[in-house]
Amino acid sequence: MKYKRLGEMLVDAKVISEAQLEQALVLQKQTKERLGQYLVNNGYITEEQLIQVLRLQLGIDMIDLNKATIDPSLIQYVPKSLAKQHRVVPVKLDKGTLYLAMEDPMNFVAIEDVKIASNKRVVPLIAYHRAIDRALNVLYENEGAHKAIEEMKESKGLGTIEEKAMSILDSDEANAAPTVKLVNSILERGISEGASDIHVETEKNRIVVRLRVDGILNEILTIPKELQAAVISRFKVMGNMNLAERRIPQDGRAEVSLQNGKKVDLRLSTLPTIFGEKVVIRILNRDSEVLNWKSIGISDEDHVKYDRLLKYKSGMILIVGPTGSGKTSTLYTMINELKDPSLNMISLEDPVEFQMEGVTQVAIHEKVGLTFASALRACLRQDPDIICVGEIRDGETAEIAMRAAMTGHLVLSTIHTEDAFTAIDRLIDLGVEPYLIAGSVRGIISQRLVRKVCPNCRTTYQPSMDHLDLAGLRNIQAHSFYRGKGCHMCFDTGFRGRIGIFEILMVDQKMRKLIMKGVDTMELRNQIDMKSFTPMIENGRRLVLQGVTTVEELVREVVIVE
Protein backbone atom coordinates (compact mmCIF):
# COMPACT_ATOMS: atom_id res chain seq x y z
CA MET A 1 0.00 0.00 0.00
CA LYS A 2 1.30 3.43 -0.92
CA TYR A 3 0.68 6.03 1.76
CA LYS A 4 0.00 9.66 1.05
CA ARG A 5 2.53 12.18 2.24
CA LEU A 6 1.84 13.70 5.67
CA GLY A 7 1.18 17.14 4.23
CA GLU A 8 -1.48 15.74 1.87
CA MET A 9 -3.16 13.93 4.77
CA LEU A 10 -3.32 17.12 6.86
CA VAL A 11 -4.75 19.12 3.94
CA ASP A 12 -7.33 16.39 3.17
CA ALA A 13 -8.37 16.40 6.83
CA LYS A 14 -8.69 20.23 6.62
CA VAL A 15 -6.29 20.68 9.52
CA ILE A 16 -4.11 23.05 7.46
CA SER A 17 -4.58 24.78 4.12
CA GLU A 18 -2.57 24.27 0.94
CA ALA A 19 -1.00 27.72 1.42
CA GLN A 20 0.05 26.89 5.00
CA LEU A 21 1.57 23.60 3.84
CA GLU A 22 3.59 25.28 1.09
CA GLN A 23 4.86 27.93 3.51
CA ALA A 24 5.74 25.31 6.13
CA LEU A 25 7.59 23.11 3.61
CA VAL A 26 9.84 26.00 2.59
CA LEU A 27 10.68 26.91 6.20
CA GLN A 28 10.96 23.30 7.37
CA LYS A 29 13.77 22.61 4.91
CA GLN A 30 15.84 25.31 6.63
CA THR A 31 15.40 23.76 10.11
CA LYS A 32 15.83 20.15 8.89
CA GLU A 33 13.08 19.02 11.29
CA ARG A 34 10.60 16.38 10.18
CA LEU A 35 7.45 18.05 8.83
CA GLY A 36 5.09 16.87 11.58
CA GLN A 37 7.34 18.11 14.36
CA TYR A 38 7.92 21.43 12.58
CA LEU A 39 4.17 22.01 12.20
CA VAL A 40 3.58 21.30 15.91
CA ASN A 41 6.57 23.33 17.14
CA ASN A 42 5.51 26.37 15.11
CA GLY A 43 1.82 26.35 15.97
CA TYR A 44 0.34 25.26 12.64
CA ILE A 45 -1.31 22.26 14.31
CA THR A 46 -1.49 20.67 17.75
CA GLU A 47 0.12 17.35 18.57
CA GLU A 48 -3.35 15.90 19.19
CA GLN A 49 -4.44 16.91 15.66
CA LEU A 50 -1.33 15.33 14.15
CA ILE A 51 -1.85 12.05 16.00
CA GLN A 52 -5.57 11.95 15.17
CA VAL A 53 -4.86 12.37 11.43
CA LEU A 54 -2.16 9.69 11.46
CA ARG A 55 -4.43 7.27 13.32
CA LEU A 56 -7.31 7.74 10.91
CA GLN A 57 -5.26 7.86 7.71
CA LEU A 58 -2.78 5.08 8.51
CA GLY A 59 -4.85 2.91 10.84
CA ILE A 60 -2.05 2.89 13.41
CA ASP A 61 -2.88 2.50 17.10
CA MET A 62 -1.79 4.98 19.75
CA ILE A 63 -0.07 4.05 23.04
CA ASP A 64 0.06 6.08 26.26
CA LEU A 65 3.66 5.52 27.37
CA ASN A 66 3.02 7.13 30.75
CA LYS A 67 0.64 4.30 31.64
CA ALA A 68 2.36 1.45 29.80
CA THR A 69 4.51 -1.09 31.66
CA ILE A 70 7.61 -1.77 29.55
CA ASP A 71 9.91 -4.73 30.13
CA PRO A 72 13.45 -3.29 30.50
CA SER A 73 14.87 -6.34 28.68
CA LEU A 74 13.40 -5.01 25.41
CA ILE A 75 16.28 -2.57 25.06
CA GLN A 76 18.43 -5.47 23.85
CA TYR A 77 16.50 -5.29 20.55
CA VAL A 78 16.86 -1.53 20.06
CA PRO A 79 20.25 -0.06 21.06
CA LYS A 80 20.26 3.24 22.91
CA SER A 81 21.95 5.12 20.05
CA LEU A 82 19.29 3.93 17.59
CA ALA A 83 16.40 4.67 19.97
CA LYS A 84 17.61 8.23 20.57
CA GLN A 85 18.49 8.88 16.93
CA HIS A 86 15.02 7.93 15.67
CA ARG A 87 13.11 8.66 18.93
CA VAL A 88 11.57 5.21 19.17
CA VAL A 89 10.75 3.04 22.21
CA PRO A 90 10.28 -0.75 22.16
CA VAL A 91 7.13 -1.49 24.17
CA LYS A 92 6.18 -5.15 23.62
CA LEU A 93 7.45 -8.37 22.03
CA ASP A 94 4.78 -10.85 20.96
CA LYS A 95 5.52 -13.96 18.91
CA GLY A 96 8.40 -12.48 16.98
CA THR A 97 6.70 -9.08 16.52
CA LEU A 98 8.23 -6.01 18.17
CA TYR A 99 5.79 -3.19 18.89
CA LEU A 100 7.54 0.16 18.56
CA ALA A 101 6.29 3.49 19.96
CA MET A 102 7.17 6.25 17.51
CA GLU A 103 6.75 10.00 17.29
CA ASP A 104 6.56 9.69 13.50
CA PRO A 105 5.19 6.33 12.29
CA MET A 106 5.96 7.43 8.71
CA ASN A 107 9.69 7.35 9.44
CA PHE A 108 10.27 4.22 7.39
CA VAL A 109 14.06 4.51 7.75
CA ALA A 110 13.66 4.13 11.51
CA ILE A 111 11.40 1.08 11.09
CA GLU A 112 13.91 -0.58 8.74
CA ASP A 113 16.84 0.17 11.07
CA VAL A 114 14.98 -1.40 14.00
CA LYS A 115 14.04 -4.45 11.86
CA ILE A 116 17.71 -5.01 11.04
CA ALA A 117 18.92 -4.45 14.62
CA SER A 118 16.25 -6.62 16.26
CA ASN A 119 15.75 -9.22 13.54
CA LYS A 120 12.03 -8.96 14.31
CA ARG A 121 8.90 -7.88 12.50
CA VAL A 122 8.14 -4.30 13.58
CA VAL A 123 4.68 -2.82 14.19
CA PRO A 124 4.67 0.98 14.73
CA LEU A 125 2.51 2.67 17.37
CA ILE A 126 1.98 6.42 17.76
CA ALA A 127 3.09 8.15 20.99
CA TYR A 128 3.32 11.72 22.22
CA HIS A 129 6.59 13.66 21.95
CA ARG A 130 7.02 14.31 25.70
CA ALA A 131 5.99 10.76 26.57
CA ILE A 132 8.74 9.41 24.32
CA ASP A 133 11.24 11.76 26.01
CA ARG A 134 10.26 10.38 29.41
CA ALA A 135 10.23 6.75 28.27
CA LEU A 136 13.69 7.06 26.70
CA ASN A 137 15.00 8.50 29.96
CA VAL A 138 13.39 5.93 32.23
CA LEU A 139 14.12 2.93 30.02
CA TYR A 140 17.61 3.70 28.76
CA GLU A 141 19.08 6.02 31.39
CA ASN A 142 17.84 3.90 34.29
CA GLU A 143 18.98 0.74 32.56
CA GLY A 144 22.31 2.39 31.74
CA ALA A 145 22.65 3.41 35.38
CA HIS A 146 21.85 -0.11 36.59
CA LYS A 147 24.34 -1.64 34.15
CA ALA A 148 27.01 0.79 35.31
CA ILE A 149 26.21 -0.12 38.92
CA GLU A 150 26.68 -3.82 38.14
CA GLU A 151 29.98 -3.10 36.37
CA MET A 152 31.14 -1.07 39.36
CA LYS A 153 30.22 -3.92 41.70
CA GLU A 154 32.24 -6.35 39.63
CA SER A 155 35.23 -4.01 39.80
CA LYS A 156 34.57 -3.50 43.54
CA GLY A 157 33.56 0.11 43.06
CA LEU A 158 36.83 1.05 41.41
CA GLY A 159 36.94 2.87 38.13
CA THR A 160 38.50 5.79 36.39
CA ILE A 161 37.09 8.93 37.94
CA GLU A 162 39.82 11.38 37.00
CA GLU A 163 38.44 12.12 33.54
CA LYS A 164 37.93 15.56 32.03
CA ALA A 165 35.51 17.69 33.97
CA MET A 166 34.19 19.04 30.67
CA SER A 167 32.66 16.08 28.86
CA ILE A 168 30.09 15.26 26.24
CA LEU A 169 27.37 13.20 27.83
CA ASP A 170 27.04 9.79 26.19
CA SER A 171 30.06 10.33 23.94
CA ASP A 172 32.07 7.13 23.47
CA GLU A 173 30.06 5.58 26.28
CA ALA A 174 31.16 2.05 25.46
CA ASN A 175 34.73 2.90 26.40
CA ALA A 176 33.91 5.03 29.44
CA ALA A 177 34.57 3.81 32.98
CA PRO A 178 31.49 2.47 34.86
CA THR A 179 31.57 5.39 37.31
CA VAL A 180 31.55 7.90 34.45
CA LYS A 181 28.66 6.04 32.76
CA LEU A 182 26.62 6.11 35.96
CA VAL A 183 27.21 9.80 36.69
CA ASN A 184 26.57 10.75 33.04
CA SER A 185 23.27 8.85 33.03
CA ILE A 186 22.16 10.68 36.20
CA LEU A 187 23.11 14.06 34.72
CA GLU A 188 21.50 13.36 31.37
CA ARG A 189 18.23 12.35 32.94
CA GLY A 190 18.19 15.44 35.14
CA ILE A 191 18.90 17.75 32.21
CA SER A 192 16.40 16.12 29.83
CA GLU A 193 13.59 16.15 32.42
CA GLY A 194 14.07 19.85 33.08
CA ALA A 195 15.23 19.42 36.68
CA SER A 196 16.59 22.45 38.48
CA ASP A 197 18.60 20.34 40.94
CA ILE A 198 19.89 16.79 41.33
CA HIS A 199 20.28 15.49 44.90
CA VAL A 200 22.69 12.62 45.55
CA GLU A 201 21.97 11.73 49.17
CA THR A 202 23.98 9.30 51.28
CA GLU A 203 21.93 7.21 53.70
CA LYS A 204 22.87 4.43 56.10
CA ASN A 205 22.55 1.56 53.63
CA ARG A 206 22.26 3.20 50.20
CA ILE A 207 22.58 6.33 48.05
CA VAL A 208 19.35 7.94 46.85
CA VAL A 209 19.18 10.12 43.70
CA ARG A 210 16.33 12.62 43.50
CA LEU A 211 15.38 15.25 40.91
CA ARG A 212 13.71 18.57 41.70
CA VAL A 213 11.25 19.30 38.89
CA ASP A 214 8.89 22.29 39.25
CA GLY A 215 9.99 22.64 42.85
CA ILE A 216 9.11 19.06 43.87
CA LEU A 217 11.69 16.31 44.59
CA ASN A 218 11.15 12.84 43.10
CA GLU A 219 13.30 9.76 43.68
CA ILE A 220 14.60 8.20 40.45
CA LEU A 221 17.40 5.83 41.47
CA THR A 222 19.07 4.06 44.38
CA ILE A 223 22.75 3.11 44.36
CA PRO A 224 24.37 0.48 46.62
CA LYS A 225 26.29 1.87 49.60
CA GLU A 226 29.57 0.22 48.61
CA LEU A 227 29.75 2.42 45.48
CA GLN A 228 29.45 5.66 47.47
CA ALA A 229 33.14 6.62 47.43
CA ALA A 230 33.49 6.23 43.64
CA VAL A 231 30.25 8.09 42.78
CA ILE A 232 30.88 11.03 45.15
CA SER A 233 34.51 11.23 44.01
CA ARG A 234 33.44 11.44 40.36
CA PHE A 235 31.17 14.39 41.09
CA LYS A 236 33.98 16.07 43.05
CA VAL A 237 36.40 15.57 40.16
CA MET A 238 33.89 17.18 37.79
CA GLY A 239 33.63 20.17 40.13
CA ASN A 240 37.41 20.45 40.60
CA MET A 241 37.06 19.86 44.34
CA ASN A 242 39.55 18.40 46.81
CA LEU A 243 39.04 14.63 46.79
CA ALA A 244 40.89 14.12 50.07
CA GLU A 245 38.76 16.65 52.00
CA ARG A 246 35.59 15.07 53.37
CA ARG A 247 35.15 17.02 56.61
CA ILE A 248 34.04 20.42 55.30
CA PRO A 249 31.56 21.57 52.60
CA GLN A 250 32.97 22.29 49.15
CA ASP A 251 31.67 24.09 46.06
CA GLY A 252 32.56 23.55 42.43
CA ARG A 253 31.50 24.15 38.86
CA ALA A 254 31.50 22.02 35.74
CA GLU A 255 30.40 22.27 32.14
CA VAL A 256 28.93 19.50 30.00
CA SER A 257 28.11 19.47 26.31
CA LEU A 258 25.00 17.68 25.12
CA GLN A 259 24.89 15.71 21.90
CA ASN A 260 22.88 18.49 20.24
CA GLY A 261 25.79 20.87 20.85
CA LYS A 262 24.19 22.84 23.67
CA LYS A 263 26.28 23.53 26.75
CA VAL A 264 24.98 23.24 30.30
CA ASP A 265 26.70 24.65 33.38
CA LEU A 266 26.57 22.69 36.62
CA ARG A 267 27.05 24.10 40.10
CA LEU A 268 28.04 21.38 42.55
CA SER A 269 28.18 21.50 46.34
CA THR A 270 29.04 18.87 48.92
CA LEU A 271 27.88 18.63 52.53
CA PRO A 272 29.40 16.23 55.09
CA THR A 273 26.69 14.14 56.80
CA ILE A 274 26.81 11.34 59.37
CA PHE A 275 26.67 8.80 56.50
CA GLY A 276 29.14 10.52 54.15
CA GLU A 277 29.05 13.45 51.75
CA LYS A 278 25.85 14.58 50.09
CA VAL A 279 26.12 16.22 46.65
CA VAL A 280 23.62 18.66 45.14
CA ILE A 281 24.00 19.68 41.51
CA ARG A 282 22.26 22.85 40.30
CA ILE A 283 21.60 22.71 36.54
CA LEU A 284 22.08 26.04 34.77
CA ASN A 285 21.13 26.01 31.09
CA ARG A 286 23.08 28.88 29.55
CA ASP A 287 20.85 28.82 26.46
CA SER A 288 17.73 29.54 28.50
CA GLU A 289 15.98 32.69 27.42
CA VAL A 290 15.78 35.45 30.01
CA LEU A 291 12.13 35.86 30.93
CA ASN A 292 10.13 39.08 30.61
CA TRP A 293 7.95 40.64 33.30
CA LYS A 294 4.74 39.05 32.01
CA SER A 295 6.04 35.50 31.70
CA ILE A 296 7.41 35.46 35.25
CA GLY A 297 3.94 36.31 36.58
CA ILE A 298 3.81 40.05 37.31
CA SER A 299 0.23 41.29 36.88
CA ASP A 300 -0.71 44.24 34.68
CA GLU A 301 -1.52 46.25 37.81
CA ASP A 302 1.84 45.51 39.43
CA HIS A 303 3.67 46.08 36.16
CA VAL A 304 2.90 49.79 36.43
CA LYS A 305 4.87 49.83 39.71
CA TYR A 306 7.56 47.50 38.32
CA ASP A 307 8.04 49.77 35.31
CA ARG A 308 8.22 52.83 37.55
CA LEU A 309 10.95 51.21 39.63
CA LEU A 310 13.06 50.49 36.54
CA LYS A 311 12.83 54.14 35.48
CA TYR A 312 14.66 55.33 38.61
CA LYS A 313 18.22 56.53 37.97
CA SER A 314 19.28 56.05 41.58
CA GLY A 315 18.15 54.27 44.74
CA MET A 316 17.82 50.63 45.70
CA ILE A 317 15.35 47.99 44.47
CA LEU A 318 15.17 44.89 46.65
CA ILE A 319 13.88 41.47 45.55
CA VAL A 320 12.95 39.34 48.57
CA GLY A 321 11.72 35.85 49.35
CA PRO A 322 12.91 32.52 50.72
CA THR A 323 15.35 30.19 48.96
CA GLY A 324 13.86 28.76 45.76
CA SER A 325 11.30 31.54 45.28
CA GLY A 326 12.70 32.70 41.92
CA LYS A 327 14.52 35.85 43.07
CA THR A 328 17.46 35.21 40.73
CA SER A 329 15.18 34.87 37.69
CA THR A 330 13.51 38.17 38.54
CA LEU A 331 16.90 39.83 39.03
CA TYR A 332 18.13 38.60 35.63
CA THR A 333 14.86 39.74 34.04
CA MET A 334 15.41 43.25 35.43
CA ILE A 335 19.06 43.25 34.34
CA ASN A 336 18.02 42.24 30.83
CA GLU A 337 15.47 45.07 30.64
CA LEU A 338 17.87 47.69 32.05
CA LYS A 339 21.05 46.90 30.13
CA ASP A 340 21.94 49.49 27.51
CA PRO A 341 25.13 50.32 25.56
CA SER A 342 25.01 53.82 27.05
CA LEU A 343 25.14 52.49 30.63
CA ASN A 344 27.87 50.81 32.66
CA MET A 345 26.21 47.92 34.49
CA ILE A 346 28.22 45.79 36.93
CA SER A 347 26.80 42.63 38.50
CA LEU A 348 28.33 40.93 41.57
CA GLU A 349 27.19 37.31 41.77
CA ASP A 350 27.86 34.18 43.80
CA PRO A 351 27.97 32.31 41.51
CA VAL A 352 27.42 33.75 38.01
CA GLU A 353 24.45 31.65 36.86
CA PHE A 354 23.86 33.08 33.39
CA GLN A 355 26.31 34.97 31.22
CA MET A 356 24.82 38.17 29.79
CA GLU A 357 26.27 40.32 27.04
CA GLY A 358 26.58 44.01 27.84
CA VAL A 359 26.94 43.42 31.59
CA THR A 360 30.22 43.26 33.54
CA GLN A 361 29.76 40.17 35.71
CA VAL A 362 31.98 39.53 38.72
CA ALA A 363 32.10 36.12 40.43
CA ILE A 364 32.42 36.45 44.20
CA HIS A 365 35.22 34.30 45.67
CA GLU A 366 35.23 34.60 49.45
CA LYS A 367 38.13 32.16 49.94
CA VAL A 368 40.53 34.62 48.31
CA GLY A 369 38.96 37.65 49.97
CA LEU A 370 36.68 38.75 47.12
CA THR A 371 33.50 39.23 49.15
CA PHE A 372 30.38 41.16 48.18
CA ALA A 373 31.57 44.06 50.32
CA SER A 374 35.10 44.23 48.86
CA ALA A 375 33.86 43.74 45.29
CA LEU A 376 31.25 46.46 45.84
CA ARG A 377 33.90 48.92 47.03
CA ALA A 378 36.02 48.12 43.96
CA CYS A 379 33.16 48.46 41.48
CA LEU A 380 32.31 51.92 42.85
CA ARG A 381 35.68 53.01 41.44
CA GLN A 382 34.68 51.67 38.00
CA ASP A 383 32.23 54.50 37.17
CA PRO A 384 29.06 52.33 37.33
CA ASP A 385 25.54 53.50 36.46
CA ILE A 386 23.76 50.38 37.68
CA ILE A 387 25.08 47.93 40.29
CA CYS A 388 23.58 44.48 40.89
CA VAL A 389 24.48 42.81 44.18
CA GLY A 390 23.53 39.14 43.98
CA GLU A 391 22.62 38.91 47.65
CA ILE A 392 22.85 41.03 50.77
CA ARG A 393 24.18 38.73 53.50
CA ASP A 394 25.69 41.12 56.02
CA GLY A 395 25.42 44.65 57.37
CA GLU A 396 28.63 45.83 55.71
CA THR A 397 27.42 44.91 52.21
CA ALA A 398 24.00 46.41 52.90
CA GLU A 399 25.45 49.70 54.13
CA ILE A 400 27.86 50.11 51.21
CA ALA A 401 25.09 49.28 48.72
CA MET A 402 22.69 51.75 50.29
CA ARG A 403 25.24 54.55 50.40
CA ALA A 404 25.92 53.87 46.71
CA ALA A 405 22.16 54.07 46.06
CA MET A 406 22.04 57.47 47.79
CA THR A 407 24.92 58.87 45.73
CA GLY A 408 23.51 58.54 42.24
CA HIS A 409 23.63 54.80 41.45
CA LEU A 410 20.74 52.44 40.80
CA VAL A 411 21.32 49.32 42.93
CA LEU A 412 19.47 46.01 42.52
CA SER A 413 19.82 43.28 45.11
CA THR A 414 18.13 40.30 46.78
CA ILE A 415 17.69 39.39 50.42
CA HIS A 416 16.22 36.34 52.15
CA THR A 417 13.08 37.30 54.05
CA GLU A 418 9.41 36.37 54.22
CA ASP A 419 7.71 39.34 52.56
CA ALA A 420 8.12 42.96 51.50
CA PHE A 421 7.50 44.44 54.96
CA THR A 422 9.79 42.09 56.91
CA ALA A 423 12.65 43.03 54.54
CA ILE A 424 12.92 46.31 56.43
CA ASP A 425 13.17 44.47 59.77
CA ARG A 426 15.79 42.18 58.25
CA LEU A 427 17.95 45.15 57.18
CA ILE A 428 17.68 46.67 60.66
CA ASP A 429 18.68 43.28 62.16
CA LEU A 430 21.80 43.40 59.97
CA GLY A 431 22.71 46.69 61.64
CA VAL A 432 21.65 49.15 58.94
CA GLU A 433 20.52 52.53 60.27
CA PRO A 434 16.83 53.36 59.56
CA TYR A 435 17.81 56.65 57.87
CA LEU A 436 19.88 54.71 55.28
CA ILE A 437 16.94 52.39 54.53
CA ALA A 438 14.49 55.29 54.27
CA GLY A 439 16.82 57.34 52.08
CA SER A 440 17.87 54.61 49.64
CA VAL A 441 15.13 51.99 49.14
CA ARG A 442 12.74 52.86 46.30
CA GLY A 443 10.74 49.64 46.25
CA ILE A 444 10.62 46.03 47.48
CA ILE A 445 9.47 43.13 45.30
CA SER A 446 8.45 40.01 47.24
CA GLN A 447 7.68 36.73 45.50
CA ARG A 448 6.91 33.01 45.63
CA LEU A 449 6.72 30.33 42.93
CA VAL A 450 3.67 28.11 42.41
CA ARG A 451 3.16 25.25 39.99
CA LYS A 452 0.93 25.91 36.98
CA VAL A 453 -2.01 23.66 36.11
CA CYS A 454 -1.26 21.61 32.98
CA PRO A 455 -3.34 23.24 30.21
CA ASN A 456 -3.65 19.93 28.37
CA CYS A 457 -5.51 18.06 31.13
CA ARG A 458 -7.09 20.95 33.04
CA THR A 459 -10.43 20.00 34.57
CA THR A 460 -12.82 21.49 37.12
CA TYR A 461 -12.88 20.26 40.73
CA GLN A 462 -14.15 21.32 44.13
CA PRO A 463 -11.43 22.18 46.68
CA SER A 464 -11.98 21.32 50.34
CA MET A 465 -13.60 23.96 52.56
CA ASP A 466 -10.49 24.00 54.75
CA HIS A 467 -8.30 24.99 51.79
CA LEU A 468 -10.83 27.56 50.60
CA ASP A 469 -10.89 29.08 54.09
CA LEU A 470 -7.09 29.29 54.26
CA ALA A 471 -6.94 30.89 50.81
CA GLY A 472 -9.73 33.35 51.64
CA LEU A 473 -11.91 32.00 48.83
CA ARG A 474 -14.77 30.41 50.76
CA ASN A 475 -17.20 33.20 49.87
CA ILE A 476 -16.55 32.98 46.13
CA GLN A 477 -19.88 31.79 44.78
CA ALA A 478 -20.56 29.84 41.58
CA HIS A 479 -16.94 29.87 40.44
CA SER A 480 -15.11 26.99 38.76
CA PHE A 481 -11.77 25.90 40.21
CA TYR A 482 -9.28 23.97 38.10
CA ARG A 483 -6.58 21.35 38.52
CA GLY A 484 -4.78 18.94 36.19
CA LYS A 485 -5.94 15.33 36.20
CA GLY A 486 -2.61 14.10 34.77
CA CYS A 487 -1.66 13.38 31.16
CA HIS A 488 1.25 12.64 28.83
CA MET A 489 2.23 16.32 28.72
CA CYS A 490 2.74 16.65 32.49
CA PHE A 491 3.86 13.07 33.21
CA ASP A 492 0.60 12.52 35.13
CA THR A 493 1.44 15.19 37.74
CA GLY A 494 -1.28 17.66 36.72
CA PHE A 495 1.26 20.52 36.64
CA ARG A 496 3.54 21.98 33.97
CA GLY A 497 6.03 24.71 34.85
CA ARG A 498 5.90 27.37 37.55
CA ILE A 499 4.92 31.02 37.76
CA GLY A 500 5.67 33.76 40.25
CA ILE A 501 3.24 35.39 42.67
CA PHE A 502 4.39 38.91 43.55
CA GLU A 503 3.73 41.87 45.76
CA ILE A 504 5.43 45.22 45.07
CA LEU A 505 5.80 47.70 47.89
CA MET A 506 6.63 51.24 46.76
CA VAL A 507 8.47 53.28 49.40
CA ASP A 508 6.78 56.69 49.34
CA GLN A 509 7.31 59.78 51.51
CA LYS A 510 4.87 58.62 54.19
CA MET A 511 6.57 55.26 54.49
CA ARG A 512 10.03 56.85 54.69
CA LYS A 513 8.91 58.86 57.70
CA LEU A 514 7.58 55.70 59.38
CA ILE A 515 10.86 53.86 58.73
CA MET A 516 12.84 56.80 60.14
CA LYS A 517 10.72 56.62 63.31
CA GLY A 518 11.61 52.91 63.61
CA VAL A 519 8.03 51.60 63.58
CA ASP A 520 7.66 47.81 63.50
CA THR A 521 6.33 45.65 60.67
CA MET A 522 2.77 45.47 61.99
CA GLU A 523 2.56 49.25 62.25
CA LEU A 524 3.88 49.64 58.69
CA ARG A 525 1.20 47.24 57.43
CA ASN A 526 -1.51 49.18 59.24
CA GLN A 527 -0.31 52.53 57.93
CA ILE A 528 0.14 51.52 54.30
CA ASP A 529 -2.45 52.68 51.75
CA MET A 530 -3.95 49.37 50.59
CA LYS A 531 -5.32 51.05 47.46
CA SER A 532 -1.76 51.32 46.16
CA PHE A 533 -0.54 47.95 47.45
CA THR A 534 -1.76 44.53 46.32
CA PRO A 535 -0.69 41.80 48.78
CA MET A 536 0.81 38.60 47.44
CA ILE A 537 -2.20 36.58 48.60
CA GLU A 538 -4.51 38.73 46.43
CA ASN A 539 -2.37 38.13 43.36
CA GLY A 540 -2.37 34.42 44.24
CA ARG A 541 -6.16 34.36 44.43
CA ARG A 542 -6.28 36.01 41.01
CA LEU A 543 -4.18 33.16 39.53
CA VAL A 544 -6.44 30.57 41.20
CA LEU A 545 -9.60 32.19 39.85
CA GLN A 546 -8.03 32.36 36.38
CA GLY A 547 -7.31 28.62 36.56
CA VAL A 548 -3.53 29.13 36.37
CA THR A 549 -2.84 27.33 39.66
CA THR A 550 -4.75 25.44 42.34
CA VAL A 551 -6.08 26.46 45.74
CA GLU A 552 -3.79 23.86 47.34
CA GLU A 553 -0.69 25.37 45.67
CA LEU A 554 -1.63 28.83 46.90
CA VAL A 555 -2.05 27.54 50.46
CA ARG A 556 1.22 25.58 50.32
CA GLU A 557 3.37 28.45 49.07
CA VAL A 558 1.75 31.70 50.18
CA VAL A 559 -0.80 31.38 52.97
CA ILE A 560 1.79 30.15 55.49
CA VAL A 561 3.25 33.67 55.62
CA GLU A 562 -0.03 35.45 56.16
Tab-separated table of N, CA and C in Angstrom, residues 70 91 142 163 165 172 214 228 283 321 351 464 507 526 535:
chain	number	residue	atom	x	y	z
A	70	ILE	N	6.671	-1.288	30.574
A	70	ILE	CA	7.607	-1.774	29.551
A	70	ILE	C	8.665	-2.646	30.202
A	91	VAL	N	8.101	-1.395	23.072
A	91	VAL	CA	7.133	-1.494	24.173
A	91	VAL	C	6.635	-2.913	24.434
A	142	ASN	N	17.886	4.751	33.103
A	142	ASN	CA	17.837	3.905	34.294
A	142	ASN	C	18.562	2.588	34.059
A	163	GLU	N	38.573	11.775	34.947
A	163	GLU	CA	38.443	12.120	33.540
A	163	GLU	C	38.125	13.603	33.437
A	165	ALA	N	36.708	17.129	33.367
A	165	ALA	CA	35.505	17.690	33.974
A	165	ALA	C	34.526	18.130	32.885
A	172	ASP	N	31.184	8.278	23.310
A	172	ASP	CA	32.069	7.127	23.466
A	172	ASP	C	31.767	6.371	24.758
A	214	ASP	N	9.960	21.369	38.850
A	214	ASP	CA	8.892	22.291	39.248
A	214	ASP	C	8.795	22.411	40.767
A	228	GLN	N	29.534	4.250	47.063
A	228	GLN	CA	29.451	5.658	47.467
A	228	GLN	C	30.729	6.433	47.175
A	283	ILE	N	21.474	22.731	38.000
A	283	ILE	CA	21.598	22.714	36.543
A	283	ILE	C	21.272	24.099	36.002
A	321	GLY	N	12.444	37.117	49.299
A	321	GLY	CA	11.721	35.851	49.346
A	321	GLY	C	12.635	34.776	49.881
A	351	PRO	N	27.046	32.172	42.636
A	351	PRO	CA	27.968	32.314	41.508
A	351	PRO	C	27.277	33.041	40.352
A	464	SER	N	-11.407	21.504	49.006
A	464	SER	CA	-11.984	21.316	50.336
A	464	SER	C	-12.273	22.680	50.969
A	507	VAL	N	8.117	52.505	48.210
A	507	VAL	CA	8.474	53.277	49.401
A	507	VAL	C	8.245	54.756	49.094
A	526	ASN	N	-0.292	48.454	58.904
A	526	ASN	CA	-1.512	49.176	59.244
A	526	ASN	C	-1.557	50.563	58.610
A	535	PRO	N	-1.440	42.859	48.103
A	535	PRO	CA	-0.690	41.800	48.783
A	535	PRO	C	-0.518	40.572	47.897
